[in-house]
CSV table of C-alpha atoms in Angstrom, one decimal:
chain,number,residue,atom,x,y,z
A,1,UNK,CA,19.4,21.2,-73.5
A,2,UNK,CA,20.5,20.7,-77.0
A,3,UNK,CA,18.3,18.4,-79.0
A,4,UNK,CA,15.7,18.2,-76.3
A,5,UNK,CA,12.3,19.9,-77.1
A,6,UNK,CA,9.4,20.9,-74.9
A,7,UNK,CA,6.1,22.7,-75.7
A,8,UNK,CA,6.5,26.4,-74.9
A,9,UNK,CA,3.4,26.3,-72.9
A,10,UNK,CA,4.7,23.8,-70.4
A,11,UNK,CA,5.5,25.5,-67.0
A,12,UNK,CA,9.0,25.3,-65.8
A,13,UNK,CA,9.2,22.8,-62.9
A,14,UNK,CA,11.7,20.6,-61.3
A,15,UNK,CA,10.0,17.5,-62.7
A,16,UNK,CA,10.2,19.0,-66.2
A,17,UNK,CA,13.9,19.8,-65.8
A,18,UNK,CA,14.5,16.3,-64.5
A,19,UNK,CA,12.5,14.7,-67.4
A,20,UNK,CA,14.7,16.8,-69.9
A,21,UNK,CA,17.9,15.7,-68.4
A,22,UNK,CA,16.9,12.0,-68.3
A,23,UNK,CA,16.9,12.0,-72.1
A,24,UNK,CA,20.6,12.9,-72.3
A,25,UNK,CA,22.4,11.9,-69.0
A,26,UNK,CA,23.8,8.3,-68.9
A,27,UNK,CA,22.8,6.3,-65.9
A,28,UNK,CA,26.4,6.0,-64.5
A,29,UNK,CA,26.9,9.8,-64.5
A,30,UNK,CA,25.8,12.6,-62.3
A,31,UNK,CA,24.8,16.2,-63.0
A,32,UNK,CA,27.0,19.0,-61.5
A,33,UNK,CA,28.1,22.6,-61.8
A,34,UNK,CA,26.1,24.9,-63.9
A,35,UNK,CA,23.6,22.2,-64.9
A,36,UNK,CA,23.0,21.2,-61.2
A,37,UNK,CA,22.5,24.9,-60.3
A,38,UNK,CA,19.8,25.1,-63.1
A,39,UNK,CA,18.3,21.8,-61.9
A,40,UNK,CA,18.0,23.0,-58.3
A,41,UNK,CA,17.0,26.7,-58.9
A,42,UNK,CA,15.8,27.0,-62.4
A,43,UNK,CA,16.2,30.2,-64.3
A,44,UNK,CA,17.2,32.0,-61.1
A,45,UNK,CA,20.6,30.3,-61.3
A,46,UNK,CA,21.4,31.8,-64.7
A,47,UNK,CA,23.7,34.7,-65.3
A,48,UNK,CA,22.7,37.7,-67.5
A,49,UNK,CA,22.0,36.6,-71.0
A,50,UNK,CA,22.9,33.0,-70.3
A,51,UNK,CA,19.5,32.0,-71.7
A,52,UNK,CA,20.5,33.2,-75.2
A,53,UNK,CA,22.6,30.2,-75.9
A,54,UNK,CA,22.2,26.5,-75.2
A,55,UNK,CA,25.0,25.4,-72.7
A,56,UNK,CA,26.5,21.9,-72.7
A,57,UNK,CA,25.3,19.7,-69.9
A,58,UNK,CA,27.8,19.4,-67.0
A,59,UNK,CA,27.8,15.7,-66.5
A,60,UNK,CA,30.6,13.9,-64.7
A,61,UNK,CA,31.4,10.4,-63.6
A,62,UNK,CA,33.1,9.3,-60.3
A,63,UNK,CA,36.9,9.1,-60.3
A,64,UNK,CA,38.3,6.2,-62.5
A,65,UNK,CA,35.2,5.6,-64.4
A,66,UNK,CA,36.1,7.7,-67.5
A,67,UNK,CA,34.6,10.8,-68.9
A,68,UNK,CA,31.8,11.3,-71.4
A,69,UNK,CA,33.0,12.3,-74.8
A,70,UNK,CA,30.2,14.0,-76.9
A,71,UNK,CA,29.2,17.4,-78.1
A,72,UNK,CA,26.4,17.6,-75.6
A,73,UNK,CA,28.4,17.6,-72.4
A,74,UNK,CA,31.1,19.2,-70.4
A,75,UNK,CA,32.5,16.2,-68.7
A,76,UNK,CA,35.3,14.6,-66.7
A,77,UNK,CA,35.9,12.6,-63.6
A,78,UNK,CA,35.5,14.0,-60.2
A,79,UNK,CA,36.2,12.8,-56.6
A,80,UNK,CA,32.8,12.7,-54.9
A,81,UNK,CA,31.5,11.3,-51.6
A,82,UNK,CA,28.1,9.5,-51.2
A,83,UNK,CA,26.8,12.5,-49.2
A,84,UNK,CA,27.7,14.8,-52.2
A,85,UNK,CA,25.0,13.2,-54.3
A,86,UNK,CA,21.2,13.0,-54.3
A,87,UNK,CA,18.5,11.7,-56.7
A,88,UNK,CA,15.8,13.9,-58.0
A,89,UNK,CA,13.1,12.2,-60.1
A,90,UNK,CA,15.6,9.6,-61.4
A,91,UNK,CA,18.4,12.2,-62.0
A,92,UNK,CA,21.6,11.8,-59.9
A,93,UNK,CA,22.9,15.3,-59.1
A,94,UNK,CA,25.3,17.0,-56.7
A,95,UNK,CA,23.4,18.3,-53.7
A,96,UNK,CA,22.8,22.1,-53.4
A,97,UNK,CA,25.7,22.2,-50.9
A,98,UNK,CA,28.3,20.4,-53.0
A,99,UNK,CA,27.0,22.4,-56.1
A,100,UNK,CA,27.6,25.6,-54.2
A,101,UNK,CA,31.3,24.5,-53.4
A,102,UNK,CA,32.0,23.5,-56.9
A,103,UNK,CA,30.6,26.7,-58.3
A,104,UNK,CA,32.5,28.7,-55.8
A,105,UNK,CA,35.8,27.3,-56.9
A,106,UNK,CA,35.5,26.4,-60.5
A,107,UNK,CA,33.6,29.2,-62.3
A,108,UNK,CA,35.5,31.4,-64.8
A,109,UNK,CA,34.9,34.7,-63.0
A,110,UNK,CA,34.7,35.9,-59.4
A,111,UNK,CA,31.2,37.3,-59.9
A,112,UNK,CA,30.0,34.0,-61.2
A,113,UNK,CA,31.7,32.1,-58.3
A,114,UNK,CA,29.9,34.4,-55.7
A,115,UNK,CA,26.5,34.1,-57.5
A,116,UNK,CA,26.9,30.4,-57.5
A,117,UNK,CA,27.4,30.4,-53.8
A,118,UNK,CA,24.6,33.0,-53.2
A,119,UNK,CA,22.0,31.2,-55.4
A,120,UNK,CA,22.5,27.8,-53.7
A,121,UNK,CA,22.6,29.3,-50.2
A,122,UNK,CA,19.4,31.1,-51.1
A,123,UNK,CA,17.6,27.8,-51.5
A,124,UNK,CA,17.5,27.5,-47.8
A,125,UNK,CA,18.5,23.9,-47.6
A,126,UNK,CA,21.9,24.4,-45.9
A,127,UNK,CA,23.3,27.1,-43.7
A,128,UNK,CA,26.1,29.5,-44.0
A,129,UNK,CA,28.0,27.6,-41.3
A,130,UNK,CA,27.5,24.3,-43.1
A,131,UNK,CA,28.9,25.9,-46.2
A,132,UNK,CA,32.1,27.2,-44.4
A,133,UNK,CA,32.5,23.7,-42.9
A,134,UNK,CA,32.8,22.0,-46.3
A,135,UNK,CA,35.8,24.2,-47.4
A,136,UNK,CA,38.7,22.4,-45.6
A,137,UNK,CA,38.1,19.1,-47.3
A,138,UNK,CA,39.0,20.7,-50.6
A,139,UNK,CA,42.6,21.6,-49.5
A,140,UNK,CA,45.1,21.7,-52.4
A,141,UNK,CA,42.3,21.2,-54.9
A,142,UNK,CA,41.7,23.5,-57.8
A,143,UNK,CA,40.1,26.9,-56.9
A,144,UNK,CA,40.1,26.3,-53.2
A,145,UNK,CA,42.2,29.5,-52.4
A,146,UNK,CA,39.6,31.7,-54.1
A,147,UNK,CA,36.8,29.6,-52.5
A,148,UNK,CA,38.1,30.4,-49.0
A,149,UNK,CA,37.5,34.1,-49.7
A,150,UNK,CA,34.3,33.8,-51.7
A,151,UNK,CA,32.6,31.7,-49.0
A,152,UNK,CA,33.1,34.5,-46.4
A,153,UNK,CA,31.2,36.9,-48.8
A,154,UNK,CA,28.2,34.5,-49.6
A,155,UNK,CA,24.7,35.7,-48.8
A,156,UNK,CA,21.6,33.9,-49.6
A,157,UNK,CA,19.6,37.1,-49.8
A,158,UNK,CA,20.9,38.0,-53.2
A,159,UNK,CA,18.1,37.6,-55.8
A,160,UNK,CA,20.1,37.9,-59.0
A,161,UNK,CA,23.6,37.6,-60.5
A,162,UNK,CA,23.7,41.5,-60.6
A,163,UNK,CA,23.0,41.8,-56.9
A,164,UNK,CA,25.9,39.4,-56.1
A,165,UNK,CA,28.2,41.3,-58.5
A,166,UNK,CA,27.2,44.7,-57.0
A,167,UNK,CA,27.7,43.4,-53.4
A,168,UNK,CA,31.2,42.1,-54.4
A,169,UNK,CA,32.1,45.6,-55.5
A,170,UNK,CA,30.5,47.1,-52.4
A,171,UNK,CA,32.7,44.9,-50.2
A,172,UNK,CA,35.8,45.5,-52.3
A,173,UNK,CA,35.3,49.2,-51.7
A,174,UNK,CA,35.9,48.7,-48.0
A,175,UNK,CA,32.3,49.3,-47.0
A,176,UNK,CA,30.8,47.3,-44.1
A,177,UNK,CA,29.0,44.1,-45.0
A,178,UNK,CA,25.5,45.1,-46.0
A,179,UNK,CA,22.1,43.6,-45.1
A,180,UNK,CA,20.4,42.2,-48.1
A,181,UNK,CA,16.7,42.5,-49.1
A,182,UNK,CA,15.9,45.4,-46.6
A,183,UNK,CA,12.1,45.9,-46.4
A,184,UNK,CA,10.7,49.3,-46.8
A,185,UNK,CA,7.4,49.6,-44.9
A,186,UNK,CA,4.8,52.4,-45.5
A,187,UNK,CA,1.8,52.6,-43.1
A,188,UNK,CA,2.5,49.1,-41.8
A,189,UNK,CA,2.9,47.5,-45.2
A,190,UNK,CA,6.0,46.2,-46.9
A,191,UNK,CA,6.0,48.1,-50.2
A,192,UNK,CA,9.3,47.0,-51.6
A,193,UNK,CA,12.8,45.6,-50.8
A,194,UNK,CA,16.1,47.4,-51.2
A,195,UNK,CA,18.8,45.1,-52.7
A,196,UNK,CA,21.4,45.9,-50.0
A,197,UNK,CA,22.3,48.6,-47.5
A,198,UNK,CA,23.4,49.8,-44.2
A,199,UNK,CA,20.2,50.7,-42.2
A,200,UNK,CA,21.9,52.7,-39.5
A,201,UNK,CA,23.4,55.0,-42.2
A,202,UNK,CA,20.2,55.1,-44.3
A,203,UNK,CA,22.5,54.1,-47.2
A,204,UNK,CA,21.4,51.5,-49.8
A,205,UNK,CA,22.3,50.3,-53.2
A,206,UNK,CA,20.1,48.9,-56.0
A,207,UNK,CA,21.3,46.8,-58.9
């Protein structure tokens, strides 16, 4: 977060991320999109090399309350329901479920949209069925046509942006939907996990 500093030795925790955001987010705004993903999942939510530059804070206000206008924020107004928001250590943010839907329809690339869905689903706080059930309410809104497709591909087993991107290419090639994080057991011990594959064909892919 630009102009916010923390000792390099401090461990990355949810409380630390909230404390950092509390210094720059106005009380009448909520955190969303890429910033909400980072708040919920930490560095796991980042795309490759995204840590090399300081991104603006995605910070919106409810509809008709005006947008923030400063160099620190990507801002605007957004229609929001009370159930779309939650408070974490004093920071109002979109829930993981609403964050997933917004990332799945508003990101710049298909890979980023799928990774947004995967990373939030992987938190384990909502189900695939609950994610699907949210889509109809966004009818005629920006990005919903792509969202309808991306939601069907979502898999919380993806552990990185690269795995989500690889799985999208796997599916685009017409291959059956793979299982993610396939355990490989040797002498009764799980030695490692394969990113994705078809167990009956002994076929797997690694990012």
